[in-house]
PDB file of C-alpha atoms in Angstrom:
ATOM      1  CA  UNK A   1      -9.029  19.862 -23.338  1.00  0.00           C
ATOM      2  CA  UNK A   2      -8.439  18.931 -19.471  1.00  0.00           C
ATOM      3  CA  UNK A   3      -5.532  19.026 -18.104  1.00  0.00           C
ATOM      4  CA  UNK A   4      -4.496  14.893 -16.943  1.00  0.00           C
ATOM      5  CA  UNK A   5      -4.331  14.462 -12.874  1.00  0.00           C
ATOM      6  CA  UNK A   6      -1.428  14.759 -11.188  1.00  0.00           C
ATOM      7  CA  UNK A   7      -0.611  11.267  -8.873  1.00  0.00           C
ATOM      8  CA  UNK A   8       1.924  12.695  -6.053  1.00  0.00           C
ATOM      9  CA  UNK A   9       1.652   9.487  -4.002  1.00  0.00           C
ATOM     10  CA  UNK A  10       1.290   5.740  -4.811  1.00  0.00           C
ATOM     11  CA  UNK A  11       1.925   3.093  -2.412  1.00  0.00           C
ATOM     12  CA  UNK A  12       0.233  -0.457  -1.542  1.00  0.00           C
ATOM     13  CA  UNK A  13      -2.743   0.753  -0.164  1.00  0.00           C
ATOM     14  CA  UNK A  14      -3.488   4.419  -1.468  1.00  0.00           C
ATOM     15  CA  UNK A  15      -2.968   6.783  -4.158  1.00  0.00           C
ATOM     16  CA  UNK A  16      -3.444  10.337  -4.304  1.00  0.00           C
ATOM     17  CA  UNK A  17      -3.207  13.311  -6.613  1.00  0.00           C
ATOM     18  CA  UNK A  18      -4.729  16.719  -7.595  1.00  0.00           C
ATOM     19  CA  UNK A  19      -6.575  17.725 -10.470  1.00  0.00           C
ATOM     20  CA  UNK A  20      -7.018  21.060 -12.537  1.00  0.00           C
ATOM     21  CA  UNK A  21     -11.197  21.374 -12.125  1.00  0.00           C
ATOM     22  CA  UNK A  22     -13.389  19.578 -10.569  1.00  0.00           C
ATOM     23  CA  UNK A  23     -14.520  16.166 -11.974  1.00  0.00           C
ATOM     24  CA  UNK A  24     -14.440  12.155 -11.896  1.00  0.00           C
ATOM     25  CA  UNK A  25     -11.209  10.308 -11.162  1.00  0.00           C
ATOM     26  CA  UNK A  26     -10.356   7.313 -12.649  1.00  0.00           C
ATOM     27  CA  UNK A  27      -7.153   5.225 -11.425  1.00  0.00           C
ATOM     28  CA  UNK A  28      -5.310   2.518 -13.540  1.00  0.00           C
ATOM     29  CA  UNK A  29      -2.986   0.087 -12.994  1.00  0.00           C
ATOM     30  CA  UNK A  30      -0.573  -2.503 -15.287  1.00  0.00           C
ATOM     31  CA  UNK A  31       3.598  -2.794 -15.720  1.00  0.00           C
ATOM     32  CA  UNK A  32       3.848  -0.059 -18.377  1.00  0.00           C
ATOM     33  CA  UNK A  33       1.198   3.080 -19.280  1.00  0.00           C
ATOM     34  CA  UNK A  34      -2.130   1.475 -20.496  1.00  0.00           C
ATOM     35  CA  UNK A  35      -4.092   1.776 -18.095  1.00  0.00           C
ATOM     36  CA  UNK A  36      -4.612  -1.849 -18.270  1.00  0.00           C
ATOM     37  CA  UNK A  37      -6.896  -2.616 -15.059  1.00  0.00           C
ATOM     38  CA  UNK A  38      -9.341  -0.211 -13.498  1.00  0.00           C
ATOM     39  CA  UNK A  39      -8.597   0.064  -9.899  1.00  0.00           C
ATOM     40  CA  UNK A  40     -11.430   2.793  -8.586  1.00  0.00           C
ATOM     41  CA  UNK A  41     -12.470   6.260  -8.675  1.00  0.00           C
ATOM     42  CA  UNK A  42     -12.120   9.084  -6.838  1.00  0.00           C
ATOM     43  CA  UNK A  43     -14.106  12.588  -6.351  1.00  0.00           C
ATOM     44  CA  UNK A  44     -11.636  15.686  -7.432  1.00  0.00           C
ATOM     45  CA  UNK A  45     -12.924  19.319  -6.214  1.00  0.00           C
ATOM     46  CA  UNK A  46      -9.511  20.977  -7.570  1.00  0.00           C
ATOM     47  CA  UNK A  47      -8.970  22.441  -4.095  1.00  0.00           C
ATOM     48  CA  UNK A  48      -8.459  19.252  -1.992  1.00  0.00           C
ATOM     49  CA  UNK A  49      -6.148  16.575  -3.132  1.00  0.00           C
ATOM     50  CA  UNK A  50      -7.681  13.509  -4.274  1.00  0.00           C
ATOM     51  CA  UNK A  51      -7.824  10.045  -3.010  1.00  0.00           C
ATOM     52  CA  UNK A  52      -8.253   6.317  -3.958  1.00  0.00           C
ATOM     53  CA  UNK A  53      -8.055   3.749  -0.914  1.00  0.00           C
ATOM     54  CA  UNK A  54      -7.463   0.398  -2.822  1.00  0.00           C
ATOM     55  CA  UNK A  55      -4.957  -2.784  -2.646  1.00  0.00           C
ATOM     56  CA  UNK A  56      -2.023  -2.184  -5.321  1.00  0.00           C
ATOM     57  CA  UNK A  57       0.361  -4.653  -6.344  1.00  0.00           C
ATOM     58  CA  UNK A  58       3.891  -3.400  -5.846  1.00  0.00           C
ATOM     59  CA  UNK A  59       6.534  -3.520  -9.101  1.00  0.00           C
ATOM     60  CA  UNK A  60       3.625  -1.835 -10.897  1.00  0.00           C
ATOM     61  CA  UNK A  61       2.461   1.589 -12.260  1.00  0.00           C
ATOM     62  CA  UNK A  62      -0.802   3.749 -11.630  1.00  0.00           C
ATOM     63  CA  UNK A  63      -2.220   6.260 -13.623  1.00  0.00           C
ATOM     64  CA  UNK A  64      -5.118   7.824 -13.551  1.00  0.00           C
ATOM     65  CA  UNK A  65      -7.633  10.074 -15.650  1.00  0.00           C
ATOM     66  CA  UNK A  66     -10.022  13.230 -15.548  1.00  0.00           C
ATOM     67  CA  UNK A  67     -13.381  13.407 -16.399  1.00  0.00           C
ATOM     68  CA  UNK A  68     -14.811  17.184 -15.445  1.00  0.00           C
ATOM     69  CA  UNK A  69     -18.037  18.152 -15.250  1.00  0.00           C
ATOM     70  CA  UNK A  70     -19.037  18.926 -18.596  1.00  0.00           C
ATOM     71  CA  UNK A  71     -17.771  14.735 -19.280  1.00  0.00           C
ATOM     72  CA  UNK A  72     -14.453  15.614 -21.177  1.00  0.00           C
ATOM     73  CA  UNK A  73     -12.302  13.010 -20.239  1.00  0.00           C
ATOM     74  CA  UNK A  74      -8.341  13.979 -19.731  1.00  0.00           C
ATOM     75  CA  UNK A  75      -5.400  11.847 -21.585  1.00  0.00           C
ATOM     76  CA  UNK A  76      -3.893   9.406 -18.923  1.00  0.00           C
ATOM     77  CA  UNK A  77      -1.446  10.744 -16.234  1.00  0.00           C
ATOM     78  CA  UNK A  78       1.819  10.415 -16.152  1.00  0.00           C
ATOM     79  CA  UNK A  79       2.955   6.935 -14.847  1.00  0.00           C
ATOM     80  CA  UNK A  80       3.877   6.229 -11.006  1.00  0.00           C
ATOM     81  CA  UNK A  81       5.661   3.379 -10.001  1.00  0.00           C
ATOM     82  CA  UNK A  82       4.215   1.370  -6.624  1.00  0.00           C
ATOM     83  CA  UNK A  83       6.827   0.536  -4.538  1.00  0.00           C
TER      84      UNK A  83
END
């Protein structure tokens, strides 16, 4: 399996992360962990941290997911709150 991202910043205009191999990813946002609305994607070369410029509603959460090269898609991240 592959490993979720990691999201080590979220904020109102940007969120960032690193990821375990390089790969596609995906970032989420809603109130809880569902990954209800898709907000972008991101390139992830598993050396460089990741990141998604987008506009995020604060009082939310982002997650985000994996997809590596050979298109095996990671479970969802952990949740981060937007401040």
């Amino acid at each position: 399996p592959v490993a979720a991202p990691v999201i080590t910043l979220a904020n109102r205009t940007r969120v960032e992360g690193t990821c375990s191999v390089p790969g596609r990813i995906e970032v989420f946002s809603d109130p809880g962990d569902q990954a209800e609305i898709y907000l972008g994607e991101a390139a992830c070369d598993a050396i460089s941290p990741w990141q998604l410029t987008t506009t995020l509603p604060g009082g939310r959460n982002v997650t985000a997911t994996l997809t590596d090269e050979s298109l095996r898609t990671s479970t969802l991240s952990a949740p981060v709150a937007v401040p």
